[in-house]
Amino acid sequence: MSEKGTDEIDLTELLVKLKNIFLRNKITIALLTIVGLLLGLLYYNLKPAVYQSEIVVRATVLNESLLKVINENLTQLIKENNYKGLAQKLNLSTKVAEYIQSVEIEPTDENADKKLEYAFYVIKVESFSNDHWSELEEGMLHYLSHNTYVKKRIDLKSEQYAGFIAKLDEEINQIDSLKRGLYQSENFNKDNVVLMNPGEVYTALLELIKQKQQLEEELEFNQAVEIVEDFDAYQRPVSPRPVFSVAVGGLIGFLISLFIAFGREFNSYLKQYERTHS
């Protein structure tokens, strides 16, 4: 019981001492907190606004591993302030490239590459300008589509599709000629025997035409990257934010004032200790 009472007394004494420290240094604490708030507000007003937007792309040849390397290369150029190199990669002017603060590429589904021949990715860009999103979109599309690795595979696919379509054209022409021959009256004399059902020929012809149309559609959309959702220009910047900036400034000022206050109390305690033990 006595130990519990001693603990409560010690805790009470500690709280009283902390209260006295705050009271003795209240002016310092108040002033430095206000200074911190003002500095936070000044930071908000002076720091350039950073805007963020994102596009959603559908990638066929590109996969998550390759996009990760591309992302790292772009990030390294931004960190080094190598805006000339960044502008060359994105086919942009150096002025527009200088607005870019960060680029981040993430898959919408981490297992998409394993399940499908294509995948969807989100490309987030932070920029000091809110007026160049269309140029940035074209730049990202240009960079991802004109990679040497990508172009070779896209060209190869285009050749394959064109070859398949040409082959189907030949078969369609042959079956179409056969169909016309079957319906010509001179082919149905008593000396000829027709072993093929005209309906089956017509069905086979429709199936080939359908396959050709599908291949033509795939050839039309044979791109490394296709934009699904465009960049949007949001009016509210992601940083700096007024409330957050002022709050952080005030908190830093308050913590510095506490450090000074406890430093004074510690120094006063040392002087008192020296006087009593000298």
Tab-separated table of C-alpha atoms in Angstrom, residues 9-128:
chain	number	residue	atom	x	y	z
A	9	ILE	CA	2.950	10.930	-5.160
A	10	ASP	CA	5.875	10.682	-7.588
A	11	LEU	CA	3.533	10.852	-10.572
A	12	THR	CA	1.726	13.832	-9.089
A	13	GLU	CA	5.020	15.599	-8.450
A	14	LEU	CA	6.125	14.926	-12.014
A	15	LEU	CA	2.915	16.393	-13.416
A	16	VAL	CA	3.278	19.440	-11.199
A	17	LYS	CA	6.868	19.939	-12.360
A	18	LEU	CA	5.826	19.665	-16.010
A	19	LYS	CA	3.058	22.173	-15.417
A	20	ASN	CA	5.512	24.594	-13.817
A	21	ILE	CA	7.916	24.210	-16.730
A	22	PHE	CA	5.138	25.073	-19.170
A	23	LEU	CA	4.051	28.062	-17.086
A	24	ARG	CA	7.579	29.428	-16.698
A	25	ASN	CA	8.207	29.108	-20.443
A	26	LYS	CA	4.743	29.847	-21.762
A	27	ILE	CA	5.838	32.955	-23.626
A	28	THR	CA	8.662	31.094	-25.373
A	29	ILE	CA	6.365	28.177	-26.219
A	30	ALA	CA	3.624	30.472	-27.537
A	31	LEU	CA	5.995	32.614	-29.583
A	32	LEU	CA	7.851	29.717	-31.216
A	33	THR	CA	4.581	27.924	-31.981
A	34	ILE	CA	3.236	31.049	-33.678
A	35	VAL	CA	6.506	31.474	-35.575
A	36	GLY	CA	6.214	27.846	-36.712
A	37	LEU	CA	2.650	28.424	-37.907
A	38	LEU	CA	3.725	31.498	-39.855
A	39	LEU	CA	6.690	29.662	-41.385
A	40	GLY	CA	4.351	26.835	-42.414
A	41	LEU	CA	2.076	29.367	-44.084
A	42	LEU	CA	5.079	30.992	-45.783
A	43	TYR	CA	6.237	27.570	-47.022
A	44	TYR	CA	2.802	26.948	-48.511
A	45	ASN	CA	2.814	30.287	-50.325
A	46	LEU	CA	6.382	29.999	-51.652
A	47	LYS	CA	6.568	26.331	-52.630
A	48	PRO	CA	5.356	25.630	-56.190
A	49	ALA	CA	2.101	23.685	-56.394
A	50	VAL	CA	2.398	20.049	-57.455
A	51	TYR	CA	-0.478	18.508	-59.422
A	52	GLN	CA	-1.107	14.813	-59.937
A	53	SER	CA	-3.047	12.934	-62.579
A	54	GLU	CA	-3.071	9.419	-63.980
A	55	ILE	CA	-3.832	7.502	-67.132
A	56	VAL	CA	-4.891	3.880	-67.532
A	57	VAL	CA	-3.226	1.984	-70.382
A	58	ARG	CA	-3.714	-1.444	-71.911
A	59	ALA	CA	-0.364	-3.085	-72.670
A	60	THR	CA	0.161	-6.146	-74.882
A	61	VAL	CA	3.888	-6.567	-75.528
A	62	LEU	CA	4.969	-4.729	-72.389
A	63	ASN	CA	4.890	-6.652	-69.119
A	64	GLU	CA	5.267	-5.686	-65.463
A	65	SER	CA	9.016	-6.385	-65.305
A	66	LEU	CA	9.800	-4.276	-68.366
A	67	LEU	CA	7.573	-1.425	-67.198
A	68	LYS	CA	9.310	-1.494	-63.821
A	69	VAL	CA	12.688	-0.952	-65.506
A	70	ILE	CA	11.213	1.850	-67.643
A	71	ASN	CA	9.792	3.454	-64.510
A	72	GLU	CA	13.168	3.287	-62.743
A	73	ASN	CA	14.944	4.856	-65.739
A	74	LEU	CA	12.529	7.780	-65.868
A	75	THR	CA	12.752	8.258	-62.090
A	76	GLN	CA	16.554	8.320	-62.229
A	77	LEU	CA	16.513	10.992	-64.942
A	78	ILE	CA	14.171	13.112	-62.802
A	79	LYS	CA	16.359	12.693	-59.696
A	80	GLU	CA	19.422	13.779	-61.665
A	81	ASN	CA	17.510	16.769	-63.100
A	82	ASN	CA	18.458	15.447	-66.536
A	83	TYR	CA	15.494	17.081	-68.228
A	84	LYS	CA	17.168	17.080	-71.626
A	85	GLY	CA	17.423	13.281	-71.560
A	86	LEU	CA	13.891	13.023	-70.201
A	87	ALA	CA	12.605	15.272	-72.989
A	88	GLN	CA	14.299	13.106	-75.633
A	89	LYS	CA	12.775	9.906	-74.283
A	90	LEU	CA	9.285	11.374	-74.045
A	91	ASN	CA	9.548	13.396	-77.277
A	92	LEU	CA	8.757	16.601	-75.365
A	93	SER	CA	10.241	20.045	-75.179
A	94	THR	CA	12.754	20.530	-72.358
A	95	LYS	CA	10.471	23.157	-70.823
A	96	VAL	CA	7.583	20.702	-70.456
A	97	ALA	CA	9.927	17.959	-69.191
A	98	GLU	CA	11.122	20.293	-66.415
A	99	TYR	CA	7.601	20.357	-64.975
A	100	ILE	CA	7.654	16.592	-64.299
A	101	GLN	CA	8.390	15.761	-60.668
A	102	SER	CA	7.678	12.035	-60.577
A	103	VAL	CA	6.404	9.114	-62.669
A	104	GLU	CA	4.991	5.922	-61.214
A	105	ILE	CA	3.754	2.882	-63.181
A	106	GLU	CA	1.722	0.214	-61.378
A	107	PRO	CA	-0.369	-2.752	-62.579
A	108	THR	CA	-4.059	-2.747	-61.778
A	109	ASP	CA	-3.823	-6.507	-61.266
A	110	GLU	CA	-0.504	-8.109	-60.249
A	111	ASN	CA	-1.517	-11.459	-61.780
A	112	ALA	CA	-2.827	-10.041	-65.062
A	113	ASP	CA	0.278	-11.021	-67.048
A	114	LYS	CA	-0.251	-14.648	-66.072
A	115	LYS	CA	-3.948	-14.758	-66.939
A	116	LEU	CA	-4.198	-12.740	-70.167
A	117	GLU	CA	-2.157	-11.724	-73.189
A	118	TYR	CA	-2.503	-8.117	-72.065
A	119	ALA	CA	-2.693	-6.165	-68.823
A	120	PHE	CA	-3.876	-2.785	-67.558
A	121	TYR	CA	-1.489	-0.344	-65.895
A	122	VAL	CA	-1.920	2.973	-64.096
A	123	ILE	CA	0.660	5.669	-64.860
A	124	LYS	CA	0.712	8.411	-62.205
A	125	VAL	CA	2.537	11.637	-62.983
A	126	GLU	CA	3.217	14.575	-60.680
A	127	SER	CA	3.845	17.888	-62.402
A	128	PHE	CA	4.490	21.507	-61.443
